A tleap script that builds the chain and sets N, CA, C and O, in Angstrom:
source leaprc.protein.ff14SB
mol = sequence {
  NMET GLY ASN LYS ILE PHE VAL GLY ASN LEU
  SER TRP GLU SER THR GLU GLU GLU LEU ASN
  ASN LEU PHE ALA GLU SER GLY GLN VAL THR
  SER VAL LYS ILE ILE THR ASP LYS PHE THR
  GLY GLN PRO LYS GLY PHE ALA PHE VAL GLU
  MET ALA THR ASP ALA GLU ALA ARG LYS ALA
  VAL GLU ALA LEU ASN GLY THR MET LEU LYS
  ASP ARG ALA LEU THR VAL ASN GLU ALA ARG
  PRO PRO LYS GLU ARG GLU GLY ARG GLY GLY
  GLY GLY GLY GLY ARG GLY GLY TYR SER GLY
  ASN ASN ARG PRO GLY SER GLY SER GLY GLY
  GLY ARG ARG GLU CARG
}
set mol.1.N position { 3.204 20.677 -16.759 }
set mol.1.CA position { 1.983 19.905 -16.578 }
set mol.1.C position { 2.289 18.676 -15.739 }
set mol.1.O position { 3.335 18.049 -15.906 }
set mol.2.N position { 1.372 18.328 -14.831 }
set mol.2.CA position { 1.528 17.117 -14.030 }
set mol.2.C position { 1.046 15.909 -14.805 }
set mol.2.O position { 0.616 16.023 -15.952 }
set mol.3.N position { 1.120 14.759 -14.174 }
set mol.3.CA position { 0.697 13.546 -14.867 }
set mol.3.C position { -0.705 13.089 -14.471 }
set mol.3.O position { -1.131 11.996 -14.844 }
set mol.4.N position { -1.431 13.933 -13.710 }
set mol.4.CA position { -2.801 13.606 -13.318 }
set mol.4.C position { -3.770 14.377 -14.202 }
set mol.4.O position { -3.622 15.584 -14.395 }
set mol.5.N position { -4.768 13.669 -14.741 }
set mol.5.CA position { -5.680 14.229 -15.728 }
set mol.5.C position { -7.112 14.165 -15.205 }
set mol.5.O position { -7.536 13.170 -14.618 }
set mol.6.N position { -7.847 15.259 -15.435 }
set mol.6.CA position { -9.280 15.314 -15.134 }
set mol.6.C position { -10.041 14.899 -16.388 }
set mol.6.O position { -9.728 15.351 -17.490 }
set mol.7.N position { -11.041 14.037 -16.216 }
set mol.7.CA position { -11.888 13.616 -17.327 }
set mol.7.C position { -13.331 13.914 -16.939 }
set mol.7.O position { -13.873 13.308 -16.014 }
set mol.8.N position { -13.943 14.847 -17.649 }
set mol.8.CA position { -15.313 15.251 -17.335 }
set mol.8.C position { -16.298 14.862 -18.419 }
set mol.8.O position { -15.911 14.392 -19.490 }
set mol.9.N position { -17.579 15.062 -18.129 }
set mol.9.CA position { -18.703 14.765 -19.017 }
set mol.9.C position { -18.803 13.269 -19.312 }
set mol.9.O position { -19.147 12.862 -20.422 }
set mol.10.N position { -18.495 12.459 -18.296 }
set mol.10.CA position { -18.589 11.001 -18.446 }
set mol.10.C position { -20.035 10.541 -18.330 }
set mol.10.O position { -20.819 11.081 -17.550 }
set mol.11.N position { -20.365 9.541 -19.118 }
set mol.11.CA position { -21.642 8.862 -18.965 }
set mol.11.C position { -21.601 8.060 -17.659 }
set mol.11.O position { -20.544 7.567 -17.269 }
set mol.12.N position { -22.727 7.934 -16.998 }
set mol.12.CA position { -22.774 7.149 -15.757 }
set mol.12.C position { -22.467 5.682 -16.014 }
set mol.12.O position { -22.105 4.948 -15.094 }
set mol.13.N position { -22.611 5.253 -17.265 }
set mol.13.CA position { -22.345 3.852 -17.604 }
set mol.13.C position { -20.874 3.581 -17.891 }
set mol.13.O position { -20.481 2.425 -18.046 }
set mol.14.N position { -20.057 4.626 -17.964 }
set mol.14.CA position { -18.624 4.436 -18.243 }
set mol.14.C position { -17.960 3.680 -17.101 }
set mol.14.O position { -18.346 3.813 -15.940 }
set mol.15.N position { -16.957 2.885 -17.450 }
set mol.15.CA position { -16.241 2.106 -16.439 }
set mol.15.C position { -14.773 2.523 -16.400 }
set mol.15.O position { -14.248 3.111 -17.345 }
set mol.16.N position { -14.133 2.203 -15.287 }
set mol.16.CA position { -12.710 2.487 -15.150 }
set mol.16.C position { -11.910 1.693 -16.178 }
set mol.16.O position { -10.897 2.181 -16.680 }
set mol.17.N position { -12.344 0.495 -16.492 }
set mol.17.CA position { -11.653 -0.325 -17.491 }
set mol.17.C position { -11.705 0.334 -18.873 }
set mol.17.O position { -10.709 0.335 -19.596 }
set mol.18.N position { -12.870 0.896 -19.242 }
set mol.18.CA position { -12.983 1.592 -20.527 }
set mol.18.C position { -12.038 2.794 -20.592 }
set mol.18.O position { -11.369 3.020 -21.600 }
set mol.19.N position { -11.998 3.557 -19.501 }
set mol.19.CA position { -11.101 4.711 -19.464 }
set mol.19.C position { -9.644 4.272 -19.538 }
set mol.19.O position { -8.839 4.888 -20.237 }
set mol.20.N position { -9.312 3.222 -18.827 }
set mol.20.CA position { -7.947 2.703 -18.860 }
set mol.20.C position { -7.558 2.333 -20.291 }
set mol.20.O position { -6.472 2.689 -20.748 }
set mol.21.N position { -8.428 1.630 -20.992 }
set mol.21.CA position { -8.143 1.218 -22.370 }
set mol.21.C position { -8.018 2.427 -23.295 }
set mol.21.O position { -7.147 2.450 -24.164 }
set mol.22.N position { -8.881 3.435 -23.118 }
set mol.22.CA position { -8.842 4.632 -23.952 }
set mol.22.C position { -7.545 5.413 -23.746 }
set mol.22.O position { -6.908 5.828 -24.714 }
set mol.23.N position { -7.157 5.613 -22.491 }
set mol.23.CA position { -5.963 6.403 -22.191 }
set mol.23.C position { -4.674 5.628 -22.455 }
set mol.23.O position { -3.626 6.237 -22.670 }
set mol.24.N position { -4.735 4.306 -22.442 }
set mol.24.CA position { -3.542 3.488 -22.707 }
set mol.24.C position { -3.014 3.701 -24.123 }
set mol.24.O position { -1.849 3.418 -24.401 }
set mol.25.N position { -3.866 4.198 -25.019 }
set mol.25.CA position { -3.418 4.495 -26.385 }
set mol.25.C position { -2.393 5.630 -26.397 }
set mol.25.O position { -1.639 5.778 -27.358 }
set mol.26.N position { -2.368 6.443 -25.314 }
set mol.26.CA position { -1.448 7.580 -25.236 }
set mol.26.C position { -0.229 7.299 -24.366 }
set mol.26.O position { 0.690 8.116 -24.314 }
set mol.27.N position { -0.206 6.163 -23.687 }
set mol.27.CA position { 0.924 5.832 -22.828 }
set mol.27.C position { 0.504 4.941 -21.677 }
set mol.27.O position { -0.607 4.410 -21.662 }
set mol.28.N position { 1.392 4.781 -20.717 }
set mol.28.CA position { 1.148 3.904 -19.579 }
set mol.28.C position { 0.237 4.582 -18.553 }
set mol.28.O position { 0.557 5.655 -18.041 }
set mol.29.N position { -0.891 3.950 -18.260 }
set mol.29.CA position { -1.840 4.445 -17.262 }
set mol.29.C position { -1.472 3.825 -15.924 }
set mol.29.O position { -1.365 2.604 -15.812 }
set mol.30.N position { -1.277 4.665 -14.901 }
set mol.30.CA position { -0.927 4.129 -13.579 }
set mol.30.C position { -2.148 3.998 -12.670 }
set mol.30.O position { -2.150 3.165 -11.763 }
set mol.31.N position { -3.204 4.819 -12.900 }
set mol.31.CA position { -4.426 4.663 -12.111 }
set mol.31.C position { -5.592 5.360 -12.802 }
set mol.31.O position { -5.423 6.329 -13.542 }
set mol.32.N position { -6.784 4.828 -12.530 }
set mol.32.CA position { -8.038 5.413 -13.014 }
set mol.32.C position { -9.015 5.376 -11.854 }
set mol.32.O position { -9.176 4.345 -11.202 }
set mol.33.N position { -9.673 6.511 -11.594 }
set mol.33.CA position { -10.649 6.561 -10.500 }
set mol.33.C position { -11.863 7.363 -10.937 }
set mol.33.O position { -11.780 8.580 -11.107 }
set mol.34.N position { -13.002 6.680 -11.122 }
set mol.34.CA position { -14.268 7.366 -11.382 }
set mol.34.C position { -14.812 7.807 -10.031 }
set mol.34.O position { -14.932 6.992 -9.116 }
set mol.35.N position { -15.140 9.074 -9.900 }
set mol.35.CA position { -15.605 9.634 -8.628 }
set mol.35.C position { -17.093 9.352 -8.461 }
set mol.35.O position { -17.890 9.583 -9.371 }
set mol.36.N position { -17.451 8.851 -7.284 }
set mol.36.CA position { -18.842 8.514 -6.990 }
set mol.36.C position { -19.336 9.285 -5.771 }
set mol.36.O position { -18.545 9.735 -4.943 }
set mol.37.N position { -20.646 9.429 -5.676 }
set mol.37.CA position { -21.271 10.065 -4.528 }
set mol.37.C position { -21.093 9.157 -3.316 }
set mol.37.O position { -21.350 7.955 -3.390 }
set mol.38.N position { -20.652 9.739 -2.198 }
set mol.38.CA position { -20.355 8.897 -1.027 }
set mol.38.C position { -21.604 8.314 -0.378 }
set mol.38.O position { -21.511 7.339 0.368 }
set mol.39.N position { -22.769 8.892 -0.648 }
set mol.39.CA position { -23.997 8.378 -0.039 }
set mol.39.C position { -24.729 7.393 -0.942 }
set mol.39.O position { -25.208 6.360 -0.473 }
set mol.40.N position { -24.818 7.705 -2.237 }
set mol.40.CA position { -25.590 6.851 -3.151 }
set mol.40.C position { -24.734 5.868 -3.930 }
set mol.40.O position { -25.235 4.854 -4.415 }
set mol.41.N position { -23.423 6.165 -4.054 }
set mol.41.CA position { -22.556 5.317 -4.853 }
set mol.41.C position { -22.672 5.578 -6.352 }
set mol.41.O position { -21.963 4.956 -7.143 }
set mol.42.N position { -23.562 6.497 -6.752 }
set mol.42.CA position { -23.726 6.835 -8.171 }
set mol.42.C position { -22.505 7.614 -8.674 }
set mol.42.O position { -21.967 8.454 -7.952 }
set mol.43.N position { -22.070 7.341 -9.895 }
set mol.43.CA position { -20.971 8.121 -10.457 }
set mol.43.C position { -21.384 9.593 -10.570 }
set mol.43.O position { -22.549 9.904 -10.819 }
set mol.44.N position { -20.410 10.491 -10.382 }
set mol.44.CA position { -20.682 11.925 -10.466 }
set mol.44.C position { -20.434 12.486 -11.864 }
set mol.44.O position { -20.665 13.672 -12.096 }
set mol.45.N position { -19.972 11.660 -12.795 }
set mol.45.CA position { -19.771 12.118 -14.160 }
set mol.45.C position { -18.370 12.609 -14.462 }
set mol.45.O position { -18.135 13.223 -15.503 }
set mol.46.N position { -17.432 12.341 -13.553 }
set mol.46.CA position { -16.043 12.700 -13.834 }
set mol.46.C position { -15.104 11.702 -13.195 }
set mol.46.O position { -15.485 10.924 -12.319 }
set mol.47.N position { -13.848 11.746 -13.664 }
set mol.47.CA position { -12.842 10.786 -13.189 }
set mol.47.C position { -11.471 11.445 -13.216 }
set mol.47.O position { -11.288 12.530 -13.769 }
set mol.48.N position { -10.519 10.761 -12.604 }
set mol.48.CA position { -9.121 11.175 -12.659 }
set mol.48.C position { -8.312 10.006 -13.192 }
set mol.48.O position { -8.471 8.866 -12.757 }
set mol.49.N position { -7.449 10.313 -14.138 }
set mol.49.CA position { -6.566 9.316 -14.730 }
set mol.49.C position { -5.142 9.788 -14.481 }
set mol.49.O position { -4.819 10.958 -14.686 }
set mol.50.N position { -4.307 8.879 -14.042 }
set mol.50.CA position { -2.901 9.217 -13.818 }
set mol.50.C position { -2.052 8.454 -14.813 }
set mol.50.O position { -2.173 7.237 -14.961 }
set mol.51.N position { -1.183 9.200 -15.497 }
set mol.51.CA position { -0.287 8.613 -16.488 }
set mol.51.C position { 1.107 8.485 -15.870 }
set mol.51.O position { 1.413 9.134 -14.870 }
set mol.52.N position { 1.940 7.648 -16.469 }
set mol.52.CA position { 3.278 7.389 -15.927 }
set mol.52.C position { 4.182 8.618 -16.005 }
set mol.52.O position { 4.995 8.843 -15.108 }
set mol.53.N position { 4.049 9.414 -17.067 }
set mol.53.CA position { 4.916 10.591 -17.225 }
set mol.53.C position { 4.090 11.812 -17.613 }
set mol.53.O position { 2.952 11.700 -18.070 }
set mol.54.N position { 4.696 12.976 -17.419 }
set mol.54.CA position { 4.055 14.229 -17.825 }
set mol.54.C position { 3.843 14.268 -19.335 }
set mol.54.O position { 2.812 14.746 -19.808 }
set mol.55.N position { 4.813 13.767 -20.087 }
set mol.55.CA position { 4.719 13.772 -21.556 }
set mol.55.C position { 3.537 12.927 -22.017 }
set mol.55.O position { 2.808 13.318 -22.930 }
set mol.56.N position { 3.346 11.768 -21.387 }
set mol.56.CA position { 2.214 10.906 -21.754 }
set mol.56.C position { 0.891 11.575 -21.375 }
set mol.56.O position { -0.094 11.459 -22.103 }
set mol.57.N position { 0.869 12.263 -20.251 }
set mol.57.CA position { -0.348 12.970 -19.833 }
set mol.57.C position { -0.680 14.071 -20.838 }
set mol.57.O position { -1.836 14.227 -21.232 }
set mol.58.N position { 0.327 14.830 -21.249 }
set mol.58.CA position { 0.127 15.902 -22.232 }
set mol.58.C position { -0.402 15.327 -23.540 }
set mol.58.O position { -1.321 15.879 -24.145 }
set mol.59.N position { 0.189 14.212 -23.971 }
set mol.59.CA position { -0.235 13.552 -25.201 }
set mol.59.C position { -1.700 13.103 -25.098 }
set mol.59.O position { -2.464 13.259 -26.050 }
set mol.60.N position { -2.090 12.547 -23.944 }
set mol.60.CA position { -3.461 12.088 -23.744 }
set mol.60.C position { -4.452 13.253 -23.776 }
set mol.60.O position { -5.522 13.143 -24.376 }
set mol.61.N position { -4.098 14.365 -23.132 }
set mol.61.CA position { -4.975 15.534 -23.127 }
set mol.61.C position { -5.185 16.026 -24.558 }
set mol.61.O position { -6.318 16.277 -24.971 }
set mol.62.N position { -4.094 16.165 -25.312 }
set mol.62.CA position { -4.186 16.658 -26.683 }
set mol.62.C position { -4.978 15.709 -27.578 }
set mol.62.O position { -5.740 16.155 -28.435 }
set mol.63.N position { -4.802 14.405 -27.381 }
set mol.63.CA position { -5.447 13.421 -28.246 }
set mol.63.C position { -6.912 13.168 -27.884 }
set mol.63.O position { -7.726 12.876 -28.760 }
set mol.64.N position { -7.250 13.279 -26.590 }
set mol.64.CA position { -8.566 12.797 -26.157 }
set mol.64.C position { -9.582 13.871 -25.796 }
set mol.64.O position { -10.764 13.557 -25.657 }
set mol.65.N position { -9.171 15.116 -25.639 }
set mol.65.CA position { -10.137 16.164 -25.313 }
set mol.65.C position { -11.145 16.285 -26.464 }
set mol.65.O position { -10.756 16.507 -27.610 }
set mol.66.N position { -12.414 16.141 -26.161 }
set mol.66.CA position { -13.468 16.189 -27.171 }
set mol.66.C position { -13.826 14.844 -27.772 }
set mol.66.O position { -14.768 14.750 -28.558 }
set mol.67.N position { -13.086 13.795 -27.413 }
set mol.67.CA position { -13.359 12.447 -27.917 }
set mol.67.C position { -14.725 11.969 -27.430 }
set mol.67.O position { -15.110 12.226 -26.289 }
set mol.68.N position { -15.448 11.277 -28.297 }
set mol.68.CA position { -16.757 10.741 -27.936 }
set mol.68.C position { -16.604 9.389 -27.229 }
set mol.68.O position { -15.887 8.505 -27.698 }
set mol.69.N position { -17.288 9.252 -26.101 }
set mol.69.CA position { -17.348 7.985 -25.374 }
set mol.69.C position { -18.774 7.838 -24.870 }
set mol.69.O position { -19.250 8.640 -24.067 }
set mol.70.N position { -19.455 6.792 -25.356 }
set mol.70.CA position { -20.860 6.549 -24.998 }
set mol.70.C position { -21.725 7.774 -25.288 }
set mol.70.O position { -22.501 8.220 -24.442 }
set mol.71.N position { -21.574 8.307 -26.498 }
set mol.71.CA position { -22.353 9.462 -26.977 }
set mol.71.C position { -22.136 10.736 -26.175 }
set mol.71.O position { -23.004 11.609 -26.166 }
set mol.72.N position { -20.992 10.862 -25.498 }
set mol.72.CA position { -20.669 12.081 -24.749 }
set mol.72.C position { -19.287 12.559 -25.163 }
set mol.72.O position { -18.354 11.762 -25.268 }
set mol.73.N position { -19.154 13.864 -25.399 }
set mol.73.CA position { -17.847 14.449 -25.729 }
set mol.73.C position { -17.085 14.677 -24.425 }
set mol.73.O position { -17.504 15.477 -23.588 }
set mol.74.N position { -15.977 13.980 -24.260 }
set mol.74.CA position { -15.204 14.070 -23.016 }
set mol.74.C position { -14.481 15.411 -22.904 }
set mol.74.O position { -14.008 15.966 -23.896 }
set mol.75.N position { -14.408 15.914 -21.682 }
set mol.75.CA position { -13.566 17.058 -21.350 }
set mol.75.C position { -12.332 16.483 -20.690 }
set mol.75.O position { -12.425 15.873 -19.624 }
set mol.76.N position { -11.180 16.668 -21.304 }
set mol.76.CA position { -9.941 16.086 -20.795 }
set mol.76.C position { -8.916 17.212 -20.645 }
set mol.76.O position { -8.539 17.853 -21.626 }
set mol.77.N position { -8.473 17.441 -19.414 }
set mol.77.CA position { -7.439 18.452 -19.179 }
set mol.77.C position { -6.648 18.129 -17.920 }
set mol.77.O position { -6.962 17.188 -17.191 }
set mol.78.N position { -5.622 18.925 -17.685 }
set mol.78.CA position { -4.779 18.702 -16.513 }
set mol.78.C position { -5.600 18.890 -15.243 }
set mol.78.O position { -6.360 19.851 -15.122 }
set mol.79.N position { -5.445 17.974 -14.307 }
set mol.79.CA position { -6.150 18.083 -13.027 }
set mol.79.C position { -5.523 19.197 -12.207 }
set mol.79.O position { -4.300 19.325 -12.149 }
set mol.80.N position { -6.362 19.996 -11.579 }
set mol.80.CA position { -5.885 21.063 -10.698 }
set mol.80.C position { -6.026 20.597 -9.254 }
set mol.80.O position { -6.891 19.773 -8.955 }
set mol.81.N position { -5.197 21.107 -8.361 }
set mol.81.CA position { -5.327 20.733 -6.957 }
set mol.81.C position { -6.677 21.195 -6.409 }
set mol.81.O position { -7.206 22.217 -6.846 }
set mol.82.N position { -7.236 20.451 -5.458 }
set mol.82.CA position { -8.534 20.842 -4.900 }
set mol.82.C position { -8.453 22.197 -4.206 }
set mol.82.O position { -7.427 22.550 -3.624 }
set mol.83.N position { -9.549 22.950 -4.277 }
set mol.83.CA position { -9.609 24.251 -3.611 }
set mol.83.C position { -9.842 24.040 -2.128 }
set mol.83.O position { -10.456 23.059 -1.707 }
set mol.84.N position { -9.332 24.993 -1.339 }
set mol.84.CA position { -9.597 24.980 0.097 }
set mol.84.C position { -11.080 25.218 0.308 }
set mol.84.O position { -11.653 26.144 -0.266 }
set mol.85.N position { -11.694 24.391 1.121 }
set mol.85.CA position { -13.107 24.589 1.415 }
set mol.85.C position { -13.254 25.378 2.690 }
set mol.85.O position { -12.589 25.105 3.689 }
set mol.86.N position { -14.126 26.351 2.648 }
set mol.86.CA position { -14.353 27.204 3.799 }
set mol.86.C position { -15.015 26.403 4.913 }
set mol.86.O position { -15.923 25.610 4.662 }
set mol.87.N position { -14.556 26.613 6.141 }
set mol.87.CA position { -15.185 25.956 7.284 }
set mol.87.C position { -14.747 24.526 7.513 }
set mol.87.O position { -15.332 23.831 8.344 }
set mol.88.N position { -13.741 24.075 6.804 }
set mol.88.CA position { -13.278 22.696 6.986 }
set mol.88.C position { -12.071 22.653 7.905 }
set mol.88.O position { -11.155 23.463 7.767 }
set mol.89.N position { -12.064 21.731 8.826 }
set mol.89.CA position { -10.877 21.440 9.608 }
set mol.89.C position { -10.545 22.389 10.730 }
set mol.89.O position { -9.957 21.971 11.727 }
set mol.90.N position { -10.891 23.617 10.610 }
set mol.90.CA position { -10.462 24.596 11.608 }
set mol.90.C position { -11.555 24.956 12.589 }
set mol.90.O position { -12.320 24.106 13.044 }
set mol.91.N position { -11.609 26.235 12.902 }
set mol.91.CA position { -12.505 26.726 13.934 }
set mol.91.C position { -13.974 26.668 13.610 }
set mol.91.O position { -14.803 26.774 14.514 }
set mol.92.N position { -14.324 26.506 12.368 }
set mol.92.CA position { -15.738 26.400 12.021 }
set mol.92.C position { -16.481 27.699 12.239 }
set mol.92.O position { -17.669 27.681 12.564 }
set mol.93.N position { -15.816 28.818 12.070 }
set mol.93.CA position { -16.449 30.112 12.295 }
set mol.93.C position { -17.543 30.389 11.292 }
set mol.93.O position { -17.770 29.617 10.360 }
set mol.94.N position { -18.212 31.495 11.498 }
set mol.94.CA position { -19.235 31.899 10.570 }
set mol.94.C position { -20.579 31.256 10.803 }
set mol.94.O position { -21.486 31.416 9.986 }
set mol.95.N position { -20.728 30.552 11.866 }
set mol.95.CA position { -22.018 29.933 12.158 }
set mol.95.C position { -22.854 30.917 12.953 }
set mol.95.O position { -22.372 31.535 13.903 }
set mol.96.N position { -24.071 31.053 12.569 }
set mol.96.CA position { -24.965 31.971 13.279 }
set mol.96.C position { -25.474 31.349 14.563 }
set mol.96.O position { -24.988 30.302 14.990 }
set mol.97.N position { -26.432 31.981 15.164 }
set mol.97.CA position { -27.050 31.423 16.362 }
set mol.97.C position { -26.425 31.966 17.617 }
set mol.97.O position { -25.691 32.954 17.592 }
set mol.98.N position { -26.721 31.321 18.696 }
set mol.98.CA position { -26.276 31.770 20.014 }
set mol.98.C position { -25.010 31.052 20.430 }
set mol.98.O position { -24.742 29.932 19.993 }
set mol.99.N position { -24.239 31.700 21.272 }
set mol.99.CA position { -23.058 31.050 21.812 }
set mol.99.C position { -22.880 31.483 23.248 }
set mol.99.O position { -23.269 32.585 23.635 }
set mol.100.N position { -22.304 30.627 24.011 }
set mol.100.CA position { -22.036 30.954 25.408 }
set mol.100.C position { -23.303 31.266 26.174 }
set mol.100.O position { -24.304 30.560 26.053 }
set mol.101.N position { -23.257 32.335 26.971 }
set mol.101.CA position { -24.405 32.710 27.798 }
set mol.101.C position { -25.295 33.749 27.134 }
set mol.101.O position { -26.062 34.420 27.823 }
set mol.102.N position { -25.217 33.896 25.854 }
set mol.102.CA position { -26.038 34.888 25.166 }
set mol.102.C position { -27.380 34.313 24.736 }
set mol.102.O position { -27.964 34.775 23.755 }
set mol.103.N position { -27.864 33.337 25.440 }
set mol.103.CA position { -29.160 32.758 25.109 }
set mol.103.C position { -30.264 33.558 25.773 }
set mol.103.O position { -30.064 34.147 26.835 }
set mol.104.N position { -31.434 33.576 25.141 }
set mol.104.CA position { -32.548 34.300 25.764 }
set mol.104.C position { -32.803 33.794 27.178 }
set mol.104.O position { -32.829 32.591 27.436 }
set mol.105.N position { -32.987 34.736 28.072 }
set mol.105.CA position { -33.310 34.371 29.449 }
set mol.105.C position { -32.119 34.002 30.293 }
set mol.105.O position { -32.298 33.619 31.449 }
set mol.106.N position { -30.901 34.098 29.770 }
set mol.106.CA position { -29.738 33.697 30.555 }
set mol.106.C position { -29.206 34.835 31.406 }
set mol.106.O position { -28.312 34.634 32.228 }
set mol.107.N position { -29.753 36.034 31.213 }
set mol.107.CA position { -29.348 37.139 32.053 }
set mol.107.C position { -28.264 38.005 31.467 }
set mol.107.O position { -28.057 39.113 31.961 }
set mol.108.N position { -27.556 37.566 30.441 }
set mol.108.CA position { -26.547 38.429 29.844 }
set mol.108.C position { -26.793 38.512 28.352 }
set mol.108.O position { -26.847 37.495 27.660 }
set mol.109.N position { -26.938 39.703 27.876 }
set mol.109.CA position { -27.179 39.857 26.443 }
set mol.109.C position { -28.637 39.701 26.111 }
set mol.109.O position { -29.503 40.030 26.922 }
set mol.110.N position { -28.924 39.193 24.903 }
set mol.110.CA position { -30.275 39.085 24.357 }
set mol.110.C position { -31.320 38.581 25.328 }
set mol.110.O position { -31.099 38.569 26.539 }
set mol.111.N position { -32.411 38.181 24.821 }
set mol.111.CA position { -33.471 37.691 25.670 }
set mol.111.C position { -34.465 38.773 26.041 }
set mol.111.O position { -34.360 39.913 25.588 }
set mol.112.N position { -35.423 38.408 26.863 }
set mol.112.CA position { -36.472 39.362 27.281 }
set mol.112.C position { -36.005 40.215 28.422 }
set mol.112.O position { -35.202 39.794 29.254 }
set mol.113.N position { -36.517 41.416 28.450 }
set mol.113.CA position { -36.208 42.288 29.567 }
set mol.113.C position { -37.408 42.339 30.495 }
set mol.113.O position { -38.555 42.383 30.049 }
set mol.114.N position { -37.135 42.332 31.758 }
set mol.114.CA position { -38.210 42.474 32.745 }
set mol.114.C position { -38.606 43.932 32.802 }
set mol.114.O position { -37.739 44.806 32.774 }
set mol.115.N position { -39.886 44.214 32.882 }
set mol.115.CA position { -40.337 45.605 32.993 }
set mol.115.C position { -41.027 45.823 34.282 }
set mol.115.O position { -41.479 46.934 34.560 }
savepdb mol mol.pdb
quit
């Protein structure tokens, strides 16, 4: 197990300081980050907490999964690496529409035919 923990089902009113204090009961917290929407700034309802050691992270997961915080039962487990998102960074394939000279009326490919 790594030392990075996913914390889900957070109330929008939860703060990073509250999470830090809660997880500090299980060991040394090195970072807390509540994830927010990049456009609105509203919390998305989950966070990542990083503990100093794997053992402390394991202890926190075992102790805090299902714990109530602001009337919400927290989901606490090991953070998994992000999944590869399709269409990111590379060629951007899979887009429909026209490309090159295949536009209607361009003389090659689709478009209207003269009769």
